[in-house]
CSV table of C-alpha atoms in Angstrom, one decimal:
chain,number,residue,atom,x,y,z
O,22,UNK,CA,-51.6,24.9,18.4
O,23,UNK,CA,-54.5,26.0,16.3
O,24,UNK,CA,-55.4,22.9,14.3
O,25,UNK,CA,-56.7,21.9,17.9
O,26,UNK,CA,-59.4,24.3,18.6
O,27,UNK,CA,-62.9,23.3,18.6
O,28,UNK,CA,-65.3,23.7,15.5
O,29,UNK,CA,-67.4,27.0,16.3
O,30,UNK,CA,-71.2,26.8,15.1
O,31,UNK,CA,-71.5,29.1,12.0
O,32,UNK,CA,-74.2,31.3,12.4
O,33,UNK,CA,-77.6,30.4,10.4
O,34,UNK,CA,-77.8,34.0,9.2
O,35,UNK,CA,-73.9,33.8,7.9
O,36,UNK,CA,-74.7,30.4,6.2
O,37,UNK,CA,-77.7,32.0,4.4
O,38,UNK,CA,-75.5,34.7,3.0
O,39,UNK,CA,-72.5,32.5,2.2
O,40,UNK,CA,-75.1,30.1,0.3
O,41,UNK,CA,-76.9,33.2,-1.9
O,42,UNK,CA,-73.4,34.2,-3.0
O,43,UNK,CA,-72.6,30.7,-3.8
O,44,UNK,CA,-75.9,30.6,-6.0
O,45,UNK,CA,-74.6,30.9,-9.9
O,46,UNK,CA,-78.4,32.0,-10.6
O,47,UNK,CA,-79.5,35.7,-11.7
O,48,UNK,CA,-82.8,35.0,-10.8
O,49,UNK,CA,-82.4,34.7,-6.8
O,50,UNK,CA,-84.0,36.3,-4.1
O,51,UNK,CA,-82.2,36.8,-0.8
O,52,UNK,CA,-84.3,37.0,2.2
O,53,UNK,CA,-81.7,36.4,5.0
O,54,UNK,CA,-80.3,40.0,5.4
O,55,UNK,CA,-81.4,41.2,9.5
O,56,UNK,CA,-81.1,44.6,8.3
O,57,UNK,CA,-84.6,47.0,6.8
O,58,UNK,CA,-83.9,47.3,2.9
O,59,UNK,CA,-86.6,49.8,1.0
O,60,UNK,CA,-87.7,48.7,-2.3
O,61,UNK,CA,-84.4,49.0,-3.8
O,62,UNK,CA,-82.5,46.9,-1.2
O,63,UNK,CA,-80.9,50.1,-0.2
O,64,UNK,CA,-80.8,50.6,3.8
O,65,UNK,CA,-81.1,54.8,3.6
O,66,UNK,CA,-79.3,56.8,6.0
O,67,UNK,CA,-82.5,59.0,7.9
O,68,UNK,CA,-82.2,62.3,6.6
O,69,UNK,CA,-82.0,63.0,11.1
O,70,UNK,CA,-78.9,61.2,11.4
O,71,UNK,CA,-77.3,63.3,8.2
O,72,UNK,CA,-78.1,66.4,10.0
O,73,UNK,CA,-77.5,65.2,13.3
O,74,UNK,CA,-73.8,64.2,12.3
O,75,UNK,CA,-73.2,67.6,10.3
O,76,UNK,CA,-74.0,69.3,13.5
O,77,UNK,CA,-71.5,67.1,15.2
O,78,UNK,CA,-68.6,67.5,13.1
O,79,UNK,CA,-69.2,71.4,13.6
O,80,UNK,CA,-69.3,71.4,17.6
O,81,UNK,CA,-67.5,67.7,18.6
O,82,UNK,CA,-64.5,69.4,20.3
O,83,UNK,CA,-63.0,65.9,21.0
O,84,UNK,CA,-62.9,62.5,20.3
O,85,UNK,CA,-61.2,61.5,24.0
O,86,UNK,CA,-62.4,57.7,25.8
O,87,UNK,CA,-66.0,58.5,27.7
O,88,UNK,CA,-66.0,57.3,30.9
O,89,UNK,CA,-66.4,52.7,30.8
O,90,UNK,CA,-70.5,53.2,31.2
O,91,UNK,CA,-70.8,56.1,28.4
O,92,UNK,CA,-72.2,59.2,28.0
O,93,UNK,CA,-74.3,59.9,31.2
O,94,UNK,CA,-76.2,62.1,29.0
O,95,UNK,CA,-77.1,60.1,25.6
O,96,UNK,CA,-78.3,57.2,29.4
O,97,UNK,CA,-80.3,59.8,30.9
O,98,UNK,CA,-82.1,61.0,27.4
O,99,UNK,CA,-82.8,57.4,26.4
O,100,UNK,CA,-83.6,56.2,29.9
O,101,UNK,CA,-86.4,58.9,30.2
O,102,UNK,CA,-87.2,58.4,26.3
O,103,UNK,CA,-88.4,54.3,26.4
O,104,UNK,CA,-88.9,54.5,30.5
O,105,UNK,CA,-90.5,57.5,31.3
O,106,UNK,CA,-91.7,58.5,35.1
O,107,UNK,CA,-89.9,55.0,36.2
O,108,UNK,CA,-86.8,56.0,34.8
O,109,UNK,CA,-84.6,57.6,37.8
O,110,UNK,CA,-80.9,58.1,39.3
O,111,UNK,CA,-81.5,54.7,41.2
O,112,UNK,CA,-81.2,53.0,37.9
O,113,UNK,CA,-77.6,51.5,36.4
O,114,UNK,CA,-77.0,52.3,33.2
O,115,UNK,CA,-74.7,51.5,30.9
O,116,UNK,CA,-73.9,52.7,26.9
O,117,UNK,CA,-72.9,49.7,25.3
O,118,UNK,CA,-71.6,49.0,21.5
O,119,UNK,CA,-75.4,48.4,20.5
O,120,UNK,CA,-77.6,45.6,21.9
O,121,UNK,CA,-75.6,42.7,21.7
O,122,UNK,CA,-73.0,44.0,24.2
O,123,UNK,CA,-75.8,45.0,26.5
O,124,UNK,CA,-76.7,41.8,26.6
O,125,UNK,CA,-72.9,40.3,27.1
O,126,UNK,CA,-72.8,42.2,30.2
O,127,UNK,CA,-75.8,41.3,31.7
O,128,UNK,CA,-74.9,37.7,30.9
O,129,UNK,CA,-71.4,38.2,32.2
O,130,UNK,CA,-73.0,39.6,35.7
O,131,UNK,CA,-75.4,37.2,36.0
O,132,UNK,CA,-73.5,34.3,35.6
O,133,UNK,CA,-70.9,35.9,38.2
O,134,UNK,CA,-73.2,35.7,41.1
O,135,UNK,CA,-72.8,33.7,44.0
O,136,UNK,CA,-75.5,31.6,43.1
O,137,UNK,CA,-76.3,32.1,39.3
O,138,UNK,CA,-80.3,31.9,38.2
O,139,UNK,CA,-81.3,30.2,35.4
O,140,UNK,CA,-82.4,32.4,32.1
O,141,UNK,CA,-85.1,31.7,30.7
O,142,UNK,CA,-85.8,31.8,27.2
O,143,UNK,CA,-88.6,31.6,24.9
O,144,UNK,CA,-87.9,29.1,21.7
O,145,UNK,CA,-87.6,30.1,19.0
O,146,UNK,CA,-86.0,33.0,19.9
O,147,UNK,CA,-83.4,35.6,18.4
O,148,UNK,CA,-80.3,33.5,17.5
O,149,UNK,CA,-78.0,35.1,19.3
O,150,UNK,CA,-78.8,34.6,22.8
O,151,UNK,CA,-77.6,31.0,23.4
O,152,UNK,CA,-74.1,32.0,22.2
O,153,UNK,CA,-73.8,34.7,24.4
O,154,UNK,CA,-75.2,33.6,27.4
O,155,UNK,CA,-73.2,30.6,26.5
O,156,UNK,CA,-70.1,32.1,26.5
O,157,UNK,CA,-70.5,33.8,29.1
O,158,UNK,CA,-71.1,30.5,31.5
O,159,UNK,CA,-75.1,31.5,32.3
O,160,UNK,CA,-77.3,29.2,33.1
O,161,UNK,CA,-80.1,28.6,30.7
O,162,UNK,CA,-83.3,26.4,29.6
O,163,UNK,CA,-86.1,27.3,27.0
O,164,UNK,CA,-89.2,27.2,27.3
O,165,UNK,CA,-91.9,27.0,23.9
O,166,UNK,CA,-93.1,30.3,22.4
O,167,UNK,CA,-94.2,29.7,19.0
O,168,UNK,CA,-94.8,26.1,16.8
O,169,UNK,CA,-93.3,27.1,13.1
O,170,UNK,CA,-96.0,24.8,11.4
O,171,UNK,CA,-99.1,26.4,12.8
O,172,UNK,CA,-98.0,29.3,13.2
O,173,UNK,CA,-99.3,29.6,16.4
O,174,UNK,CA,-97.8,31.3,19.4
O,175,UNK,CA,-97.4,28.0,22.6
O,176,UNK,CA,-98.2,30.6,25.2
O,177,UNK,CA,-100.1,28.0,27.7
O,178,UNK,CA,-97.1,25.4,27.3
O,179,UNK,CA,-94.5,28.3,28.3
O,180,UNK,CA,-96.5,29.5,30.9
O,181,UNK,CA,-96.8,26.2,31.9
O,182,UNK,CA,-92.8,25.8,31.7
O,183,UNK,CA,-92.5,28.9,34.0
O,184,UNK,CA,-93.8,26.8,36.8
O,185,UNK,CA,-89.9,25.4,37.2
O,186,UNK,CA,-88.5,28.4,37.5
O,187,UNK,CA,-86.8,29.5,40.5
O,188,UNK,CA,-87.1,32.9,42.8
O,189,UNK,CA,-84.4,34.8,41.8
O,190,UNK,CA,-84.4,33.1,38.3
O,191,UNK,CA,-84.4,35.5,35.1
O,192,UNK,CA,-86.9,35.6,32.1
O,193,UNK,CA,-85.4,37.0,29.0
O,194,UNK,CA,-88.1,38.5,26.6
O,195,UNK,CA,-88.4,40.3,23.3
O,196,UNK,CA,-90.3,43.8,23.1
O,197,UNK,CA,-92.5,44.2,20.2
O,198,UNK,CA,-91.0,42.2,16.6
O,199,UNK,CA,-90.5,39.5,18.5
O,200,UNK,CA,-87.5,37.7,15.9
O,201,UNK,CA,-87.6,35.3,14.4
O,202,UNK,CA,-91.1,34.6,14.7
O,203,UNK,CA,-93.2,38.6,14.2
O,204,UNK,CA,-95.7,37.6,16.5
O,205,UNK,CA,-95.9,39.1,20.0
O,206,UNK,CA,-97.8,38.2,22.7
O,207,UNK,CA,-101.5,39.6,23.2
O,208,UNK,CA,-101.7,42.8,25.7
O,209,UNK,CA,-103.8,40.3,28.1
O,210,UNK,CA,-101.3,37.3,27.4
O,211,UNK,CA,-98.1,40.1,28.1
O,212,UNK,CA,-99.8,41.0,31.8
O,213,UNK,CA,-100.6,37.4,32.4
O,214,UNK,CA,-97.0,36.5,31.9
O,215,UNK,CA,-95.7,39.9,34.4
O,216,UNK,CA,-98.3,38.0,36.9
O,217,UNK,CA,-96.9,34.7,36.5
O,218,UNK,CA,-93.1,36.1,36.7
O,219,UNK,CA,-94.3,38.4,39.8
O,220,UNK,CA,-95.9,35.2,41.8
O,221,UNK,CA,-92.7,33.5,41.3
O,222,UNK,CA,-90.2,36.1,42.2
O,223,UNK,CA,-88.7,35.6,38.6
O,224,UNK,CA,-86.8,38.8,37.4
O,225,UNK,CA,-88.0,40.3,33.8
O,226,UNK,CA,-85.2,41.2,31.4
O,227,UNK,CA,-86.5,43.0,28.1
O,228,UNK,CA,-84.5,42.8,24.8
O,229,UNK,CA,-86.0,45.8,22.8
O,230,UNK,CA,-84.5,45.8,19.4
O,231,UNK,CA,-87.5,47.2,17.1
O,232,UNK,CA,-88.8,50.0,18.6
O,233,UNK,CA,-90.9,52.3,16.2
O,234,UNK,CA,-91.5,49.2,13.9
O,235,UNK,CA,-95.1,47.7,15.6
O,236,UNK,CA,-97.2,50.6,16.1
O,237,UNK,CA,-95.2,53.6,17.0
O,238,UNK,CA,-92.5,55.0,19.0
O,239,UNK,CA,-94.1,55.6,22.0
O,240,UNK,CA,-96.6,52.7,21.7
O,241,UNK,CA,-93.5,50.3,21.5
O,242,UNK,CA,-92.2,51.3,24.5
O,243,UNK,CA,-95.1,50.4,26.8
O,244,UNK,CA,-93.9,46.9,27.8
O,245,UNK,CA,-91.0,48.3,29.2
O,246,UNK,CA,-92.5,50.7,31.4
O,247,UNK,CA,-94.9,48.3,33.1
O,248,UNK,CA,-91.9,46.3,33.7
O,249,UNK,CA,-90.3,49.3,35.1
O,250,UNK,CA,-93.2,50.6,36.9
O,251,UNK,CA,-94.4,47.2,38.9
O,252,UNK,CA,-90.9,45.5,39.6
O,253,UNK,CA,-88.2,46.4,41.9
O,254,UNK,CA,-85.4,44.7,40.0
O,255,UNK,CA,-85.7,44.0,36.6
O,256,UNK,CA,-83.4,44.6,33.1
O,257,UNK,CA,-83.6,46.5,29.8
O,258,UNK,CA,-81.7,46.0,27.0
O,259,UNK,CA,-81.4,48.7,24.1
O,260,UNK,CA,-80.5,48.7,20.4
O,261,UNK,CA,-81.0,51.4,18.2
O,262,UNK,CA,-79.4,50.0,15.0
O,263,UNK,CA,-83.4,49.4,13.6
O,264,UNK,CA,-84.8,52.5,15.2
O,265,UNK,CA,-82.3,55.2,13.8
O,266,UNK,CA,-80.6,52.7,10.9
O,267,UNK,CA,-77.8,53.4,11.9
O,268,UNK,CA,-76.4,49.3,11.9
O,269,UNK,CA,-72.9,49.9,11.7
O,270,UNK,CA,-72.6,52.6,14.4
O,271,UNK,CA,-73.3,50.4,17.4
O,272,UNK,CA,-75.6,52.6,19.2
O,273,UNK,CA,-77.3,50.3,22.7
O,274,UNK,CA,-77.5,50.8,26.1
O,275,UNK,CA,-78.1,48.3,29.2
O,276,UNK,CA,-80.5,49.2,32.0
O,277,UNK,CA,-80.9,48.0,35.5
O,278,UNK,CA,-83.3,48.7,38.3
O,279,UNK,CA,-82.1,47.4,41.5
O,280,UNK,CA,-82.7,47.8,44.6
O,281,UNK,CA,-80.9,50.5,46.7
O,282,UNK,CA,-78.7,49.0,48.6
O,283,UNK,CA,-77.3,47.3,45.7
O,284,UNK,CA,-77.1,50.1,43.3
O,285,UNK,CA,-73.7,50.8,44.0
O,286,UNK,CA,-72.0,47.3,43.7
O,287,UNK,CA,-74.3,46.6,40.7
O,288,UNK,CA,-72.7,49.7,39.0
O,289,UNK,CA,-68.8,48.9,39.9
O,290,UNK,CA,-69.3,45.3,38.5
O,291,UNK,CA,-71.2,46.6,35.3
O,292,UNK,CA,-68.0,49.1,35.1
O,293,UNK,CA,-65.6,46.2,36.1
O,294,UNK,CA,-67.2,43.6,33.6
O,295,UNK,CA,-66.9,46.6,30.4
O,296,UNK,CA,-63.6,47.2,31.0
O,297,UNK,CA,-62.3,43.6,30.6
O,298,UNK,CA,-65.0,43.2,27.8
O,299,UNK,CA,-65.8,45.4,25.2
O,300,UNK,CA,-63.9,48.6,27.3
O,301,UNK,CA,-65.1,52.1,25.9
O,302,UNK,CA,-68.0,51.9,24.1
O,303,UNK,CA,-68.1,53.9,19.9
O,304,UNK,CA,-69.9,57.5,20.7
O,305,UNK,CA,-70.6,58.4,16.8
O,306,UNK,CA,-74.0,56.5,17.2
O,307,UNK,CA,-74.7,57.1,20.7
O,308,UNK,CA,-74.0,61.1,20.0
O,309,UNK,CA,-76.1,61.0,16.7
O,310,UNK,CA,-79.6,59.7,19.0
O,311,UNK,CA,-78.4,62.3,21.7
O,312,UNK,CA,-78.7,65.6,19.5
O,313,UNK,CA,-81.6,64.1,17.4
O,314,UNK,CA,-83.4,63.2,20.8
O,315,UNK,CA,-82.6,66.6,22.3
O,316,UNK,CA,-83.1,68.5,19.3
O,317,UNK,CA,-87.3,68.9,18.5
O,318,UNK,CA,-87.1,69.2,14.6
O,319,UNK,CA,-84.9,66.7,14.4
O,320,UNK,CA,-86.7,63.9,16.7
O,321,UNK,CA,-89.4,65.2,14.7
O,322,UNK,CA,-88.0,63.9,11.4
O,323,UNK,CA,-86.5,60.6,12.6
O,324,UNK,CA,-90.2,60.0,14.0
O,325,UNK,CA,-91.5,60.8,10.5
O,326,UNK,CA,-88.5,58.4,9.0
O,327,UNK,CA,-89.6,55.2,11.5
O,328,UNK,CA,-93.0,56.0,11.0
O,329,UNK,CA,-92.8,55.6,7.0
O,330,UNK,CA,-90.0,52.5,7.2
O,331,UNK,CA,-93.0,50.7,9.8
O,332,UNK,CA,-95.8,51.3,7.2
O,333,UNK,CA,-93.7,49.5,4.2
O,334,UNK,CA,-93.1,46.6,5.8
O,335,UNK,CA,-96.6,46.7,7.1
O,336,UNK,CA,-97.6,47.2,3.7
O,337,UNK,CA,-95.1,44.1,2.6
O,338,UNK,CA,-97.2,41.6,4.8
O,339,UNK,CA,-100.3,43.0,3.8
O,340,UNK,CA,-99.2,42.5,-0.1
O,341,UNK,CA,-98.5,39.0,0.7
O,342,UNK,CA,-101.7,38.2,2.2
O,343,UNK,CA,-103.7,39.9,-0.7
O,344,UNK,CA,-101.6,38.2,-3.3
O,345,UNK,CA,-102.2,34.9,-2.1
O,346,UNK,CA,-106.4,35.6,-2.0
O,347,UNK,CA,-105.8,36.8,-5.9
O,348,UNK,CA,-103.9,34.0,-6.6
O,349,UNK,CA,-104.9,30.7,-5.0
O,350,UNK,CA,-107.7,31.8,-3.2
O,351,UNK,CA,-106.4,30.4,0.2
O,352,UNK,CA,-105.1,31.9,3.6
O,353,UNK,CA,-102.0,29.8,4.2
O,354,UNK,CA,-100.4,32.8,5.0
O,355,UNK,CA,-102.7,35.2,6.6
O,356,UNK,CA,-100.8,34.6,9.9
O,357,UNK,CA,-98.1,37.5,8.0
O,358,UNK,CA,-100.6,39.9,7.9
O,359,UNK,CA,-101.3,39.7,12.0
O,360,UNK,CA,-97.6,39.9,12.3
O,361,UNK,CA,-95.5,42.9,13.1
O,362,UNK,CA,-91.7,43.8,11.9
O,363,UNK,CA,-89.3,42.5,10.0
O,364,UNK,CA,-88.8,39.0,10.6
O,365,UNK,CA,-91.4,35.9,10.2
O,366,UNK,CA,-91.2,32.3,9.6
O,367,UNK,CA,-92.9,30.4,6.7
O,368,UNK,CA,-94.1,27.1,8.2
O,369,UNK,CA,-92.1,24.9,6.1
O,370,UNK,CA,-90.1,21.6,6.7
O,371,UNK,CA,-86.5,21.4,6.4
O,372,UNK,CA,-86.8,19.4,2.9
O,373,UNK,CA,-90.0,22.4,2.1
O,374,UNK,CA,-87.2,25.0,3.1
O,375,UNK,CA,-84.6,23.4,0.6
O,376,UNK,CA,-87.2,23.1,-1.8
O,377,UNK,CA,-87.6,26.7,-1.8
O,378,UNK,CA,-84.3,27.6,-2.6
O,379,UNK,CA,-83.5,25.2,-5.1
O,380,UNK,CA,-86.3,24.7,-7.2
O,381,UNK,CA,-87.3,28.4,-6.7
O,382,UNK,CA,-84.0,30.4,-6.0
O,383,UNK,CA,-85.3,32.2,-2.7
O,384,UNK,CA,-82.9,32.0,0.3
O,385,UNK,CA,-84.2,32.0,3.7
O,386,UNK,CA,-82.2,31.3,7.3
O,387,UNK,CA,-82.8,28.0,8.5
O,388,UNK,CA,-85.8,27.9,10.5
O,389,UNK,CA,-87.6,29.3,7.6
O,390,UNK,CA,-86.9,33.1,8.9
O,391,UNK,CA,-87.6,36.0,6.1
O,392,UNK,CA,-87.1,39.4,6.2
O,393,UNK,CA,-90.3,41.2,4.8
O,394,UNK,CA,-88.5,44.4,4.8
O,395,UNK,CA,-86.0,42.9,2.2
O,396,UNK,CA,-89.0,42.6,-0.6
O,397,UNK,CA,-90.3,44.4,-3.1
O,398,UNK,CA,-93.7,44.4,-4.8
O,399,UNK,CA,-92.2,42.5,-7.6
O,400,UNK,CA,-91.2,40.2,-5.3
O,401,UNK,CA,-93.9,39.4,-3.7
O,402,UNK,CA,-95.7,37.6,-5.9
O,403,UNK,CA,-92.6,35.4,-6.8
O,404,UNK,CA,-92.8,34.5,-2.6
O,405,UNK,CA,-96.4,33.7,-2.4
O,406,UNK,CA,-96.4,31.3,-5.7
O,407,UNK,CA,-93.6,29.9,-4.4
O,408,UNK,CA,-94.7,29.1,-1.3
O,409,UNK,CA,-97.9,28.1,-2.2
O,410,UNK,CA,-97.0,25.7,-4.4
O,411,UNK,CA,-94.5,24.1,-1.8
O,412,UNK,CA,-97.2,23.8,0.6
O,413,UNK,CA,-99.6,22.3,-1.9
O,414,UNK,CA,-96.9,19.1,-3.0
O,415,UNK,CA,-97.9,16.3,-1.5
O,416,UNK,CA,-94.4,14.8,-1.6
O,417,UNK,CA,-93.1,17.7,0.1
């Protein structure tokens, strides 16, 4: 029976992995993890979320199923948190097992209406998208957000692409870190776009995955809350794995404004599609962001935390860009310095990309992602030279 399923895609990320464990080199540099590293390639636990759970083993008086859509709580706190005045009771909300369930829901619902929109997507986009809305039977086209070789943002050719789209269609956006790429659109190009998707009757769905890790908490969650405040249906997705590093304890929520006299079917088939999916959601990491977010000293650390894991990998891209001035005395990669989180993509060609790895022993995802968070000032230098002389080969 088995030997007749299909051949599943392997995920680039996995391949990258799978291929730095394979290298028999000492002197390799792995650049695919998705996670933030410090210096030392450790990803610390917030000092926060170690007090946070201390003070849950002492007053957690039971570890009994939440209700299928979570802790109405941990929605209302993080509703208000990244919402604000647009966040109300009128909203469905949802905890989910981090972002990627979030997402599998709202795919699931979507592709369940009676007459399924099309998502659309901006390309290259985070790599997990296709395979979820895939499997989940939605409808979905791309539409160009970035060329790899420039390093350019193609915001005229997807606006331009938006023109197709149908009322009742569905745009799926990243917040701020946009990933793969690190560059987000321009304030002016991010109101143009909520113009273009408001003349068309297209529905904005927001995938925030990096709050905290552009500017600043609060700043980060601006984007959403001009969704929230100018449409009458639109969708958030949440992931706090980034935010709180807290990967493994799958801490996300799902959003949805609706309008009124659909808010109550919307929220049995949210509850409906959860319970033949992923069922009850994990509460450690969900709990954890409720007490710190309720708790003032302790928001106040965790803030301090994000604030100081933003700045390195700020100071990461600025390091690159400096190196390669000291160095070559070029700007190839300047564009890293304009960029925000952890993710970019070097603008290299598939044989450039293999180059990289063999003759130089760094590992990258295919596409040419890196995560700056994953290097270290000794590191950086090895990068730029690399790179640099890569880009300088005229066989390459």
């Amino acid at each position: 029976m088995f030997e007749k399923a299909d051949d599943y895609p392997v995920d680039p990320i996995m391949i990258g992995a799978d291929l730095f464990a394979q290298d028999p080199r000492r002197d390799k540099l792995n650049l695919t993890v998705g996670i933030y590293q410090d210096e030392h390639g450790r990803t610390p636990v917030l000092e926060a979320v170690k007090l946070a759970e201390q003070r849950l083993i002492e007053t957690q008086a039971s570890k009994s199923y939440l209700a299928l859509t979570g802790d109405a709580d941990y929605c209302r706190l993080l509703g208000h948190e990244i919402l604000g005045d647009a966040y109300n009771a009128g909203w469905v909300a949802a905890q989910t097992s981090g972002g990627a369930v979030a997402l599998r829901v709202m795919a699931d619902l979507l592709a369940q209406l009676p007459e399924p929109p099309t998502v659309w997507l901006q390309a290259p986009t985070y790599g997990n998208y296709v395979p979820i809305l895939t499997a989940a039977g939605a409808r979905h086209q791309a539409l160009p957000y970035y060329e790899t070789l420039r390093s350019e943002l193609t915001f005229e050719q997807m606006m331009d692409g938006l023109q197709a789209a149908r009322p009742g269609d569905v745009f799926l956006m990243q917040g701020v870190c946009h990933n793969p790429t690190g560059a987000d659109m321009s304030p002016d190009q991010f109101a143009a776009l909520l113009d273009r998707l408001e003349a068309l009757g297209v529905v904005p769905w927001i995938d925030l995955a990096y709050l905290g890790f552009a500017q600043d908490f609060e700043a980060d969650c601006l984007m959403a809350r001009r969704i929230a405040e100018r449409f009458d249906e639109c969708i958030v997705c949440i992931t706090l794995s980034k935010s709180f590093g807290i990967y493994r304890d799958r801490a996300g929520a799902l959003f949805i404004k609706t309008r009124a006299s659909a808010q109550e079917r919307i929220t049995r088939a949210v509850t409906a599609i959860v319970r033949s999916g992923a069922s009850h959601a994990p509460d450690h990491g969900p709990s954890v962001v409720r007490t710190i977010l309720q708790d003032a000293e302790l928001k106040a650390l965790w803030l301090r935390d994000l604030e100081q894991m933003r700045q390195r990998v700020a100071r990461m891209r600025e390091r690159i860009v400096v190196t390669e001035q000291e160095m070559f005395g070029t700007d190839r990669l300047a564009y890293l310095g304009r960029q925000v989180g952890m993710f970019s993509l070097l603008p290299l060609s598939v044989a450039q990309e293999a180059a990289l790895t063999r003759d130089h022993g760094i590992h990258v995802v295919q596409g040419g992602r890196i995560n700056v968070a994953r290097l270290g000032d000794e590191d950086v230098r090895w990068l730029v030279e690399a790179v640099c002389r890569i880009l300088s080969d005229p066989s390459g």
